[in-house]
Amino acid sequence: MNIKKELPLRIGVGIVLLNRENKVFVGKRIDNPENFWQMPQGGINLNENFLDAAKRELEEETNIKSVRLIKKINKWLIYDLPKELLGKIWNGKFRGQKQKWFIMKFVGKDNEIDINTQNPEFLEWKWIEFKKLPEIAVNFKKKIYSEIKKELLNLDLT
């Protein structure tokens, strides 16, 4: 039995959060403190629409509420977990994620950002140039981060 083929993909959302200089918010995960960073992301609740889920996840992970939607990326972005994480993450129910991503502008001040949330996911955070997204991602998310980089290159961010 090929466990990877048997398991479904988890449906989720991701947030590309840009500051005034068009740098992207990334956090270093508590459960993977190596030098990998990721953008806020998470699952959706029953009967929750994707945009509401994205805003909720962003607030749960960063305390950020001051955002303006720039664009919803139309296509699904998908990643599979590596073998060593299969059966461990999400109680072993999923083989990876199928995500809708949203590009948002952070319109608040940095002191609004607080990663010491009720269920913290990040050890630290920073703003990076969006062109570096594939370089900072864990291997199994590099393809998604490359796709997001392409989306950002094609946007007029002036």
mmCIF file with all atom_site columns, N, CA and C in Angstrom, residues 13-18 25-26 38-43 48 50-69 102-107 112-115 117 121-122 127:
data_model
loop_
_atom_site.group_PDB
_atom_site.id
_atom_site.type_symbol
_atom_site.label_atom_id
_atom_site.label_alt_id
_atom_site.label_comp_id
_atom_site.label_asym_id
_atom_site.label_entity_id
_atom_site.label_seq_id
_atom_site.pdbx_PDB_ins_code
_atom_site.Cartn_x
_atom_site.Cartn_y
_atom_site.Cartn_z
_atom_site.occupancy
_atom_site.B_iso_or_equiv
_atom_site.pdbx_formal_charge
_atom_site.auth_seq_id
_atom_site.auth_comp_id
_atom_site.auth_asym_id
_atom_site.auth_atom_id
_atom_site.pdbx_PDB_model_num
ATOM 1   N N  . VAL A 1 13  ? -5.110  27.645 3.302  1.00 0.00 ? 13  VAL A N  1
ATOM 2   C CA . VAL A 1 13  ? -4.865  28.984 2.770  1.00 0.00 ? 13  VAL A CA 1
ATOM 3   C C  . VAL A 1 13  ? -3.458  29.419 3.142  1.00 0.00 ? 13  VAL A C  1
ATOM 4   N N  . GLY A 1 14  ? -2.960  30.382 2.393  1.00 0.00 ? 14  GLY A N  1
ATOM 5   C CA . GLY A 1 14  ? -1.675  30.991 2.709  1.00 0.00 ? 14  GLY A CA 1
ATOM 6   C C  . GLY A 1 14  ? -1.750  32.485 2.482  1.00 0.00 ? 14  GLY A C  1
ATOM 7   N N  . ILE A 1 15  ? -0.911  33.224 3.199  1.00 0.00 ? 15  ILE A N  1
ATOM 8   C CA . ILE A 1 15  ? -0.934  34.680 3.122  1.00 0.00 ? 15  ILE A CA 1
ATOM 9   C C  . ILE A 1 15  ? 0.446   35.207 2.776  1.00 0.00 ? 15  ILE A C  1
ATOM 10  N N  . VAL A 1 16  ? 0.508   35.954 1.673  1.00 0.00 ? 16  VAL A N  1
ATOM 11  C CA . VAL A 1 16  ? 1.706   36.696 1.307  1.00 0.00 ? 16  VAL A CA 1
ATOM 12  C C  . VAL A 1 16  ? 1.452   38.108 1.826  1.00 0.00 ? 16  VAL A C  1
ATOM 13  N N  . LEU A 1 17  ? 2.128   38.467 2.910  1.00 0.00 ? 17  LEU A N  1
ATOM 14  C CA . LEU A 1 17  ? 1.896   39.769 3.531  1.00 0.00 ? 17  LEU A CA 1
ATOM 15  C C  . LEU A 1 17  ? 3.041   40.709 3.187  1.00 0.00 ? 17  LEU A C  1
ATOM 16  N N  . LEU A 1 18  ? 2.706   41.791 2.495  1.00 0.00 ? 18  LEU A N  1
ATOM 17  C CA . LEU A 1 18  ? 3.705   42.773 2.060  1.00 0.00 ? 18  LEU A CA 1
ATOM 18  C C  . LEU A 1 18  ? 3.637   44.017 2.931  1.00 0.00 ? 18  LEU A C  1
ATOM 19  N N  . PHE A 1 25  ? 6.487   39.189 4.887  1.00 0.00 ? 25  PHE A N  1
ATOM 20  C CA . PHE A 1 25  ? 6.570   38.681 6.255  1.00 0.00 ? 25  PHE A CA 1
ATOM 21  C C  . PHE A 1 25  ? 6.852   37.184 6.208  1.00 0.00 ? 25  PHE A C  1
ATOM 22  N N  . VAL A 1 26  ? 7.875   36.755 6.969  1.00 0.00 ? 26  VAL A N  1
ATOM 23  C CA . VAL A 1 26  ? 8.141   35.325 7.148  1.00 0.00 ? 26  VAL A CA 1
ATOM 24  C C  . VAL A 1 26  ? 8.454   35.064 8.616  1.00 0.00 ? 26  VAL A C  1
ATOM 25  N N  . GLN A 1 38  ? 8.776   30.570 6.794  1.00 0.00 ? 38  GLN A N  1
ATOM 26  C CA . GLN A 1 38  ? 7.563   30.401 5.992  1.00 0.00 ? 38  GLN A CA 1
ATOM 27  C C  . GLN A 1 38  ? 6.629   31.576 6.196  1.00 0.00 ? 38  GLN A C  1
ATOM 28  N N  . MET A 1 39  ? 5.716   31.716 5.247  1.00 0.00 ? 39  MET A N  1
ATOM 29  C CA . MET A 1 39  ? 4.665   32.712 5.352  1.00 0.00 ? 39  MET A CA 1
ATOM 30  C C  . MET A 1 39  ? 3.507   32.103 6.146  1.00 0.00 ? 39  MET A C  1
ATOM 31  N N  . PRO A 1 40  ? 2.663   32.945 6.741  1.00 0.00 ? 40  PRO A N  1
ATOM 32  C CA . PRO A 1 40  ? 1.513   32.427 7.493  1.00 0.00 ? 40  PRO A CA 1
ATOM 33  C C  . PRO A 1 40  ? 0.615   31.569 6.595  1.00 0.00 ? 40  PRO A C  1
ATOM 34  N N  . GLN A 1 41  ? 0.124   30.479 7.149  1.00 0.00 ? 41  GLN A N  1
ATOM 35  C CA . GLN A 1 41  ? -0.759  29.580 6.410  1.00 0.00 ? 41  GLN A CA 1
ATOM 36  C C  . GLN A 1 41  ? -1.509  28.705 7.393  1.00 0.00 ? 41  GLN A C  1
ATOM 37  N N  . GLY A 1 42  ? -2.539  28.045 6.915  1.00 0.00 ? 42  GLY A N  1
ATOM 38  C CA . GLY A 1 42  ? -3.274  27.147 7.796  1.00 0.00 ? 42  GLY A CA 1
ATOM 39  C C  . GLY A 1 42  ? -4.496  26.565 7.124  1.00 0.00 ? 42  GLY A C  1
ATOM 40  N N  . GLY A 1 43  ? -5.243  25.799 7.881  1.00 0.00 ? 43  GLY A N  1
ATOM 41  C CA . GLY A 1 43  ? -6.429  25.127 7.368  1.00 0.00 ? 43  GLY A CA 1
ATOM 42  C C  . GLY A 1 43  ? -7.655  26.021 7.406  1.00 0.00 ? 43  GLY A C  1
ATOM 43  N N  . GLU A 1 48  ? -16.274 27.913 6.234  1.00 0.00 ? 48  GLU A N  1
ATOM 44  C CA . GLU A 1 48  ? -15.518 29.173 6.228  1.00 0.00 ? 48  GLU A CA 1
ATOM 45  C C  . GLU A 1 48  ? -15.044 29.440 4.802  1.00 0.00 ? 48  GLU A C  1
ATOM 46  N N  . PHE A 1 50  ? -12.485 31.107 1.937  1.00 0.00 ? 50  PHE A N  1
ATOM 47  C CA . PHE A 1 50  ? -11.023 31.148 1.913  1.00 0.00 ? 50  PHE A CA 1
ATOM 48  C C  . PHE A 1 50  ? -10.440 32.465 2.431  1.00 0.00 ? 50  PHE A C  1
ATOM 49  N N  . LEU A 1 51  ? -11.041 33.591 2.035  1.00 0.00 ? 51  LEU A N  1
ATOM 50  C CA . LEU A 1 51  ? -10.514 34.875 2.486  1.00 0.00 ? 51  LEU A CA 1
ATOM 51  C C  . LEU A 1 51  ? -10.662 35.038 4.000  1.00 0.00 ? 51  LEU A C  1
ATOM 52  N N  . ASP A 1 52  ? -11.809 34.665 4.535  1.00 0.00 ? 52  ASP A N  1
ATOM 53  C CA . ASP A 1 52  ? -12.004 34.739 5.987  1.00 0.00 ? 52  ASP A CA 1
ATOM 54  C C  . ASP A 1 52  ? -11.004 33.837 6.707  1.00 0.00 ? 52  ASP A C  1
ATOM 55  N N  . ALA A 1 53  ? -10.761 32.650 6.146  1.00 0.00 ? 53  ALA A N  1
ATOM 56  C CA . ALA A 1 53  ? -9.787  31.728 6.746  1.00 0.00 ? 53  ALA A CA 1
ATOM 57  C C  . ALA A 1 53  ? -8.385  32.342 6.730  1.00 0.00 ? 53  ALA A C  1
ATOM 58  N N  . ALA A 1 54  ? -8.038  32.988 5.631  1.00 0.00 ? 54  ALA A N  1
ATOM 59  C CA . ALA A 1 54  ? -6.713  33.612 5.524  1.00 0.00 ? 54  ALA A CA 1
ATOM 60  C C  . ALA A 1 54  ? -6.551  34.719 6.574  1.00 0.00 ? 54  ALA A C  1
ATOM 61  N N  . LYS A 1 55  ? -7.573  35.555 6.714  1.00 0.00 ? 55  LYS A N  1
ATOM 62  C CA . LYS A 1 55  ? -7.501  36.635 7.713  1.00 0.00 ? 55  LYS A CA 1
ATOM 63  C C  . LYS A 1 55  ? -7.439  36.070 9.130  1.00 0.00 ? 55  LYS A C  1
ATOM 64  N N  . ARG A 1 56  ? -8.208  35.019 9.394  1.00 0.00 ? 56  ARG A N  1
ATOM 65  C CA . ARG A 1 56  ? -8.195  34.387 10.717 1.00 0.00 ? 56  ARG A CA 1
ATOM 66  C C  . ARG A 1 56  ? -6.820  33.775 11.008 1.00 0.00 ? 56  ARG A C  1
ATOM 67  N N  . GLU A 1 57  ? -6.282  33.031 10.054 1.00 0.00 ? 57  GLU A N  1
ATOM 68  C CA . GLU A 1 57  ? -4.966  32.413 10.248 1.00 0.00 ? 57  GLU A CA 1
ATOM 69  C C  . GLU A 1 57  ? -3.891  33.476 10.487 1.00 0.00 ? 57  GLU A C  1
ATOM 70  N N  . LEU A 1 58  ? -3.936  34.544 9.710  1.00 0.00 ? 58  LEU A N  1
ATOM 71  C CA . LEU A 1 58  ? -2.961  35.618 9.876  1.00 0.00 ? 58  LEU A CA 1
ATOM 72  C C  . LEU A 1 58  ? -3.038  36.196 11.284 1.00 0.00 ? 58  LEU A C  1
ATOM 73  N N  . GLU A 1 59  ? -4.247  36.443 11.750 1.00 0.00 ? 59  GLU A N  1
ATOM 74  C CA . GLU A 1 59  ? -4.407  36.986 13.097 1.00 0.00 ? 59  GLU A CA 1
ATOM 75  C C  . GLU A 1 59  ? -3.971  35.976 14.165 1.00 0.00 ? 59  GLU A C  1
ATOM 76  N N  . GLU A 1 60  ? -4.340  34.694 13.979 1.00 0.00 ? 60  GLU A N  1
ATOM 77  C CA . GLU A 1 60  ? -3.953  33.681 14.961 1.00 0.00 ? 60  GLU A CA 1
ATOM 78  C C  . GLU A 1 60  ? -2.437  33.517 15.071 1.00 0.00 ? 60  GLU A C  1
ATOM 79  N N  . GLU A 1 61  ? -1.724  33.669 13.964 1.00 0.00 ? 61  GLU A N  1
ATOM 80  C CA . GLU A 1 61  ? -0.281  33.425 13.963 1.00 0.00 ? 61  GLU A CA 1
ATOM 81  C C  . GLU A 1 61  ? 0.546   34.676 14.243 1.00 0.00 ? 61  GLU A C  1
ATOM 82  N N  . THR A 1 62  ? -0.021  35.875 13.969 1.00 0.00 ? 62  THR A N  1
ATOM 83  C CA . THR A 1 62  ? 0.782   37.100 14.052 1.00 0.00 ? 62  THR A CA 1
ATOM 84  C C  . THR A 1 62  ? 0.117   38.248 14.807 1.00 0.00 ? 62  THR A C  1
ATOM 85  N N  . ASN A 1 63  ? -1.159  38.112 15.119 1.00 0.00 ? 63  ASN A N  1
ATOM 86  C CA . ASN A 1 63  ? -1.964  39.167 15.736 1.00 0.00 ? 63  ASN A CA 1
ATOM 87  C C  . ASN A 1 63  ? -2.281  40.312 14.764 1.00 0.00 ? 63  ASN A C  1
ATOM 88  N N  . ILE A 1 64  ? -1.955  40.147 13.497 1.00 0.00 ? 64  ILE A N  1
ATOM 89  C CA . ILE A 1 64  ? -2.156  41.212 12.505 1.00 0.00 ? 64  ILE A CA 1
ATOM 90  C C  . ILE A 1 64  ? -3.609  41.226 12.021 1.00 0.00 ? 64  ILE A C  1
ATOM 91  N N  . LYS A 1 65  ? -4.206  42.432 12.084 1.00 0.00 ? 65  LYS A N  1
ATOM 92  C CA . LYS A 1 65  ? -5.560  42.642 11.560 1.00 0.00 ? 65  LYS A CA 1
ATOM 93  C C  . LYS A 1 65  ? -5.582  43.716 10.477 1.00 0.00 ? 65  LYS A C  1
ATOM 94  N N  . SER A 1 66  ? -4.574  44.580 10.471 1.00 0.00 ? 66  SER A N  1
ATOM 95  C CA . SER A 1 66  ? -4.559  45.745 9.573  1.00 0.00 ? 66  SER A CA 1
ATOM 96  C C  . SER A 1 66  ? -4.021  45.363 8.196  1.00 0.00 ? 66  SER A C  1
ATOM 97  N N  . VAL A 1 67  ? -4.920  44.824 7.358  1.00 0.00 ? 67  VAL A N  1
ATOM 98  C CA . VAL A 1 67  ? -4.510  44.386 6.030  1.00 0.00 ? 67  VAL A CA 1
ATOM 99  C C  . VAL A 1 67  ? -5.506  44.844 4.973  1.00 0.00 ? 67  VAL A C  1
ATOM 100 N N  . ARG A 1 68  ? -5.006  44.916 3.758  1.00 0.00 ? 68  ARG A N  1
ATOM 101 C CA . ARG A 1 68  ? -5.835  45.216 2.591  1.00 0.00 ? 68  ARG A CA 1
ATOM 102 C C  . ARG A 1 68  ? -5.527  44.145 1.554  1.00 0.00 ? 68  ARG A C  1
ATOM 103 N N  . LEU A 1 69  ? -6.568  43.525 1.003  1.00 0.00 ? 69  LEU A N  1
ATOM 104 C CA . LEU A 1 69  ? -6.379  42.492 -0.010 1.00 0.00 ? 69  LEU A CA 1
ATOM 105 C C  . LEU A 1 69  ? -5.880  43.117 -1.307 1.00 0.00 ? 69  LEU A C  1
ATOM 106 N N  . PHE A 1 102 ? -3.360  34.295 -0.798 1.00 0.00 ? 102 PHE A N  1
ATOM 107 C CA . PHE A 1 102 ? -3.809  35.675 -0.903 1.00 0.00 ? 102 PHE A CA 1
ATOM 108 C C  . PHE A 1 102 ? -2.624  36.606 -0.706 1.00 0.00 ? 102 PHE A C  1
ATOM 109 N N  . ILE A 1 103 ? -2.521  37.591 -1.579 1.00 0.00 ? 103 ILE A N  1
ATOM 110 C CA . ILE A 1 103 ? -1.499  38.627 -1.430 1.00 0.00 ? 103 ILE A CA 1
ATOM 111 C C  . ILE A 1 103 ? -2.183  39.806 -0.753 1.00 0.00 ? 103 ILE A C  1
ATOM 112 N N  . MET A 1 104 ? -1.616  40.225 0.391  1.00 0.00 ? 104 MET A N  1
ATOM 113 C CA . MET A 1 104 ? -2.203  41.306 1.176  1.00 0.00 ? 104 MET A CA 1
ATOM 114 C C  . MET A 1 104 ? -1.146  42.347 1.507  1.00 0.00 ? 104 MET A C  1
ATOM 115 N N  . LYS A 1 105 ? -1.603  43.558 1.702  1.00 0.00 ? 105 LYS A N  1
ATOM 116 C CA . LYS A 1 105 ? -0.732  44.655 2.119  1.00 0.00 ? 105 LYS A CA 1
ATOM 117 C C  . LYS A 1 105 ? -0.966  44.895 3.611  1.00 0.00 ? 105 LYS A C  1
ATOM 118 N N  . PHE A 1 106 ? 0.114   44.928 4.370  1.00 0.00 ? 106 PHE A N  1
ATOM 119 C CA . PHE A 1 106 ? 0.043   45.264 5.792  1.00 0.00 ? 106 PHE A CA 1
ATOM 120 C C  . PHE A 1 106 ? -0.023  46.781 5.902  1.00 0.00 ? 106 PHE A C  1
ATOM 121 N N  . VAL A 1 107 ? -1.108  47.294 6.460  1.00 0.00 ? 107 VAL A N  1
ATOM 122 C CA . VAL A 1 107 ? -1.308  48.742 6.538  1.00 0.00 ? 107 VAL A CA 1
ATOM 123 C C  . VAL A 1 107 ? -1.150  49.265 7.965  1.00 0.00 ? 107 VAL A C  1
ATOM 124 N N  . GLU A 1 112 ? 2.201   46.163 15.847 1.00 0.00 ? 112 GLU A N  1
ATOM 125 C CA . GLU A 1 112 ? 0.970   45.362 15.855 1.00 0.00 ? 112 GLU A CA 1
ATOM 126 C C  . GLU A 1 112 ? 1.314   43.865 15.797 1.00 0.00 ? 112 GLU A C  1
ATOM 127 N N  . ILE A 1 113 ? 2.469   43.551 15.252 1.00 0.00 ? 113 ILE A N  1
ATOM 128 C CA . ILE A 1 113 ? 2.872   42.154 15.063 1.00 0.00 ? 113 ILE A CA 1
ATOM 129 C C  . ILE A 1 113 ? 3.299   41.558 16.399 1.00 0.00 ? 113 ILE A C  1
ATOM 130 N N  . ASP A 1 114 ? 2.650   40.455 16.762 1.00 0.00 ? 114 ASP A N  1
ATOM 131 C CA . ASP A 1 114 ? 2.967   39.751 18.006 1.00 0.00 ? 114 ASP A CA 1
ATOM 132 C C  . ASP A 1 114 ? 2.843   38.258 17.752 1.00 0.00 ? 114 ASP A C  1
ATOM 133 N N  . ILE A 1 115 ? 3.981   37.569 17.668 1.00 0.00 ? 115 ILE A N  1
ATOM 134 C CA . ILE A 1 115 ? 3.966   36.126 17.387 1.00 0.00 ? 115 ILE A CA 1
ATOM 135 C C  . ILE A 1 115 ? 3.805   35.298 18.657 1.00 0.00 ? 115 ILE A C  1
ATOM 136 N N  . THR A 1 117 ? 1.410   34.342 20.437 1.00 0.00 ? 117 THR A N  1
ATOM 137 C CA . THR A 1 117 ? -0.045  34.210 20.404 1.00 0.00 ? 117 THR A CA 1
ATOM 138 C C  . THR A 1 117 ? -0.492  33.087 21.336 1.00 0.00 ? 117 THR A C  1
ATOM 139 N N  . GLU A 1 121 ? 3.275   29.690 16.729 1.00 0.00 ? 121 GLU A N  1
ATOM 140 C CA . GLU A 1 121 ? 3.855   28.849 15.687 1.00 0.00 ? 121 GLU A CA 1
ATOM 141 C C  . GLU A 1 121 ? 5.261   29.284 15.310 1.00 0.00 ? 121 GLU A C  1
ATOM 142 N N  . PHE A 1 122 ? 5.578   30.560 15.587 1.00 0.00 ? 122 PHE A N  1
ATOM 143 C CA . PHE A 1 122 ? 6.869   31.107 15.166 1.00 0.00 ? 122 PHE A CA 1
ATOM 144 C C  . PHE A 1 122 ? 7.759   31.467 16.355 1.00 0.00 ? 122 PHE A C  1
ATOM 145 N N  . TRP A 1 127 ? 11.029  40.711 7.830  1.00 0.00 ? 127 TRP A N  1
ATOM 146 C CA . TRP A 1 127 ? 10.607  41.091 6.483  1.00 0.00 ? 127 TRP A CA 1
ATOM 147 C C  . TRP A 1 127 ? 11.754  40.756 5.538  1.00 0.00 ? 127 TRP A C  1
#
